[in-house]
Amino acid sequence: MKLFAVCIAALGVLASSALAQSDRAADWRADIDVARNEFLMKDRSYSAENRARADVLLQNLSARADRLNDAEIEAGLARAAALADNAHTRAYLLRNRGVWRRYPIRIWSFQGEWRVVAARPEHADLLGARLVRVAGARVASAQQLLRPLFAGNDNWARYMAGYSLTSPDALIGARLLHGDGKARFVFERDGRRIETELAPEPFVRRDVPEENWWFLSPAHAASAGWRHVLEGRALTPVLAGANESYRFVRCEGDVAYLQVNRASDAPSGETLGAFGERVLADLAARPPAHLIVDLRFNTGGDLTRGWALFEGLAASPLGQNRGRTLVLVGPNTFSAAITHVVQMRQFSHALLVGTPPGDGLETWSEGGNVLLPHSRINMHFADRAHTYSLRASGLPDDLVALDLNVDSLEPDRAADWGWDGYRAGRDAYAEAALGAPLVCPG
């Protein structure tokens, strides 16, 4: 009798588990239906062929929902969005929202070489180490397998890889990893091989952005609670100002330095519009020999907030005299920041210095989010074109948000972060712009 009761109880547990699994699959199928019927229909950036491919991918994902884990389904949603081949069309999983977990390290690509720039205190021994293997795969192979999760050009993919290479759920979604998220990492430092198992950090869902570049600087508030490879060292001007939305300082050698890290108003204090008016007045009253405009860390925002500032810079004597204004750009110069780069290239004689931005001249943006009801994942759709090249878009006027005309965003002078220079407190971008280090107070 007792054995019979135990068997009945066991069957009850199995039935309950099966029901939970059935409910889970049904919830995911409902979410996938929303992605197919709302998100795919609202986004205008897909070609007809790629929209059909995304729809087939989502149908197959729905059919296999009871056989896939959550990360695999989420990765499928990300791949469907990425088939738009438009970096603004995406599933918010890592950067703009925190749906996927992260490991307790932060990495940055220094000319293709991934290094640990920040780590939780218990992993401080990894600071400065070069990442070699992730979950059994060479880092370049892992990066390639993770690439389909996010659209965009290769420079933007380089930026996004800093997130996905340090996310257990991204690795699971790409089928590089199985299990609870613990993974073997291999690093090298000073010719010594370091093998370690990293466990995911405790998961707290995040509804606000986290930029990977924040962790390049110990001065940024995001670095609190982390050990940093540059802690205790003098910081270059760009890293010293990492925690500010925008700032303007006078530097040695009659150089003015304008750093705009976000194309939107700061959370408190002076608006970007008021800041821009003050900067333009200051430059008109006392023109420097050179103006550095630093947009390397600017991933966008609202282009209308900074439009007048960059319009004024382009029209000023500094902007009209070739070579006196130098605009620094990099792989995570993106979205509205690219608009400002285009303004400077089209309407001024400024020189671009650095590496090409994280998107091209023909992009889709604006739009909004479709919230999947059960997973609460936001799928961002784009429904207006930004056409910045010399060619005609061929699109109806009501689909074009902004039309500018430049031939390229290729920098006039190439520069990129190098590990040795970064570690030594040098700024290759500023040195390429000025031919000498940029030295500013504070």
mmCIF file of N, CA, C and O in Angstrom, residues 9 39 83 86 96 99 116 192 209 246 262 266 281 304 309 336 341 349 382 407 417-418:
data_model
loop_
_atom_site.group_PDB
_atom_site.id
_atom_site.type_symbol
_atom_site.label_atom_id
_atom_site.label_comp_id
_atom_site.label_asym_id
_atom_site.label_seq_id
_atom_site.Cartn_x
_atom_site.Cartn_y
_atom_site.Cartn_z
ATOM 1 N N ALA A 9 2.313 9.164 -6.056
ATOM 2 C CA ALA A 9 2.929 10.487 -5.836
ATOM 3 C C ALA A 9 3.933 10.805 -6.929
ATOM 4 O O ALA A 9 4.012 11.934 -7.433
ATOM 5 N N PHE A 39 5.929 42.103 -34.646
ATOM 6 C CA PHE A 39 7.288 42.631 -34.862
ATOM 7 C C PHE A 39 7.695 42.569 -36.325
ATOM 8 O O PHE A 39 8.119 43.574 -36.913
ATOM 9 N N LEU A 83 18.310 38.931 -39.102
ATOM 10 C CA LEU A 83 18.165 38.702 -40.540
ATOM 11 C C LEU A 83 17.742 39.959 -41.285
ATOM 12 O O LEU A 83 17.847 40.024 -42.511
ATOM 13 N N ASN A 86 20.064 44.916 -40.216
ATOM 14 C CA ASN A 86 19.943 46.301 -39.779
ATOM 15 C C ASN A 86 20.185 46.326 -38.277
ATOM 16 O O ASN A 86 19.471 45.669 -37.511
ATOM 17 N N ASN A 96 20.843 46.820 -24.364
ATOM 18 C CA ASN A 96 19.800 47.763 -23.953
ATOM 19 C C ASN A 96 18.920 47.238 -22.820
ATOM 20 O O ASN A 96 18.238 48.002 -22.156
ATOM 21 N N VAL A 99 18.537 40.636 -20.149
ATOM 22 C CA VAL A 99 17.764 39.401 -20.097
ATOM 23 C C VAL A 99 18.701 38.205 -19.941
ATOM 24 O O VAL A 99 18.351 37.213 -19.300
ATOM 25 N N VAL A 116 41.078 41.337 -20.606
ATOM 26 C CA VAL A 116 40.227 41.588 -19.445
ATOM 27 C C VAL A 116 40.581 42.963 -18.881
ATOM 28 O O VAL A 116 41.710 43.173 -18.426
ATOM 29 N N ARG A 192 52.233 33.026 -19.830
ATOM 30 C CA ARG A 192 51.713 31.988 -18.942
ATOM 31 C C ARG A 192 50.251 31.715 -19.266
ATOM 32 O O ARG A 192 49.453 32.625 -19.444
ATOM 33 N N PRO A 209 19.960 50.429 -20.164
ATOM 34 C CA PRO A 209 21.159 50.030 -20.924
ATOM 35 C C PRO A 209 22.388 49.836 -20.038
ATOM 36 O O PRO A 209 22.494 50.408 -18.947
ATOM 37 N N TYR A 246 28.441 64.710 -21.396
ATOM 38 C CA TYR A 246 29.162 65.616 -22.296
ATOM 39 C C TYR A 246 29.972 66.590 -21.453
ATOM 40 O O TYR A 246 29.600 66.928 -20.320
ATOM 41 N N ARG A 262 26.914 60.817 -25.193
ATOM 42 C CA ARG A 262 25.538 60.395 -25.398
ATOM 43 C C ARG A 262 24.781 61.490 -26.126
ATOM 44 O O ARG A 262 24.900 62.675 -25.788
ATOM 45 N N ALA A 266 21.639 64.845 -20.311
ATOM 46 C CA ALA A 266 22.148 64.182 -19.122
ATOM 47 C C ALA A 266 21.012 63.970 -18.127
ATOM 48 O O ALA A 266 20.015 64.715 -18.137
ATOM 49 N N ALA A 281 29.427 79.482 -27.964
ATOM 50 C CA ALA A 281 29.768 80.847 -27.560
ATOM 51 C C ALA A 281 31.213 80.927 -27.079
ATOM 52 O O ALA A 281 31.948 81.880 -27.410
ATOM 53 N N THR A 304 18.009 64.975 -32.451
ATOM 54 C CA THR A 304 17.542 66.368 -32.410
ATOM 55 C C THR A 304 18.171 67.141 -31.255
ATOM 56 O O THR A 304 18.245 68.369 -31.296
ATOM 57 N N LEU A 309 24.139 71.923 -32.012
ATOM 58 C CA LEU A 309 25.558 71.996 -31.632
ATOM 59 C C LEU A 309 26.437 71.630 -32.814
ATOM 60 O O LEU A 309 27.387 72.357 -33.153
ATOM 61 N N ALA A 336 22.462 57.943 -33.569
ATOM 62 C CA ALA A 336 22.443 59.404 -33.666
ATOM 63 C C ALA A 336 23.848 59.987 -33.725
ATOM 64 O O ALA A 336 24.060 61.045 -34.330
ATOM 65 N N VAL A 341 28.362 62.702 -37.032
ATOM 66 C CA VAL A 341 29.580 62.523 -37.836
ATOM 67 C C VAL A 341 29.302 62.935 -39.281
ATOM 68 O O VAL A 341 30.105 63.629 -39.920
ATOM 69 N N HIS A 349 34.819 71.113 -42.936
ATOM 70 C CA HIS A 349 36.080 70.571 -43.445
ATOM 71 C C HIS A 349 36.846 69.878 -42.328
ATOM 72 O O HIS A 349 38.076 69.812 -42.337
ATOM 73 N N ALA A 382 12.377 48.781 -36.645
ATOM 74 C CA ALA A 382 12.753 50.047 -37.286
ATOM 75 C C ALA A 382 11.800 50.301 -38.443
ATOM 76 O O ALA A 382 11.521 49.398 -39.223
ATOM 77 N N ASP A 407 30.026 60.707 -49.129
ATOM 78 C CA ASP A 407 30.475 59.559 -49.914
ATOM 79 C C ASP A 407 30.983 58.412 -49.056
ATOM 80 O O ASP A 407 31.021 57.265 -49.501
ATOM 81 N N TRP A 417 42.532 51.561 -30.619
ATOM 82 C CA TRP A 417 43.116 51.215 -29.336
ATOM 83 C C TRP A 417 44.127 50.078 -29.515
ATOM 84 O O TRP A 417 43.830 49.068 -30.152
ATOM 85 N N GLY A 418 45.299 50.214 -28.932
ATOM 86 C CA GLY A 418 46.261 49.124 -28.832
ATOM 87 C C GLY A 418 46.454 48.815 -27.360
ATOM 88 O O GLY A 418 46.424 49.719 -26.512
#
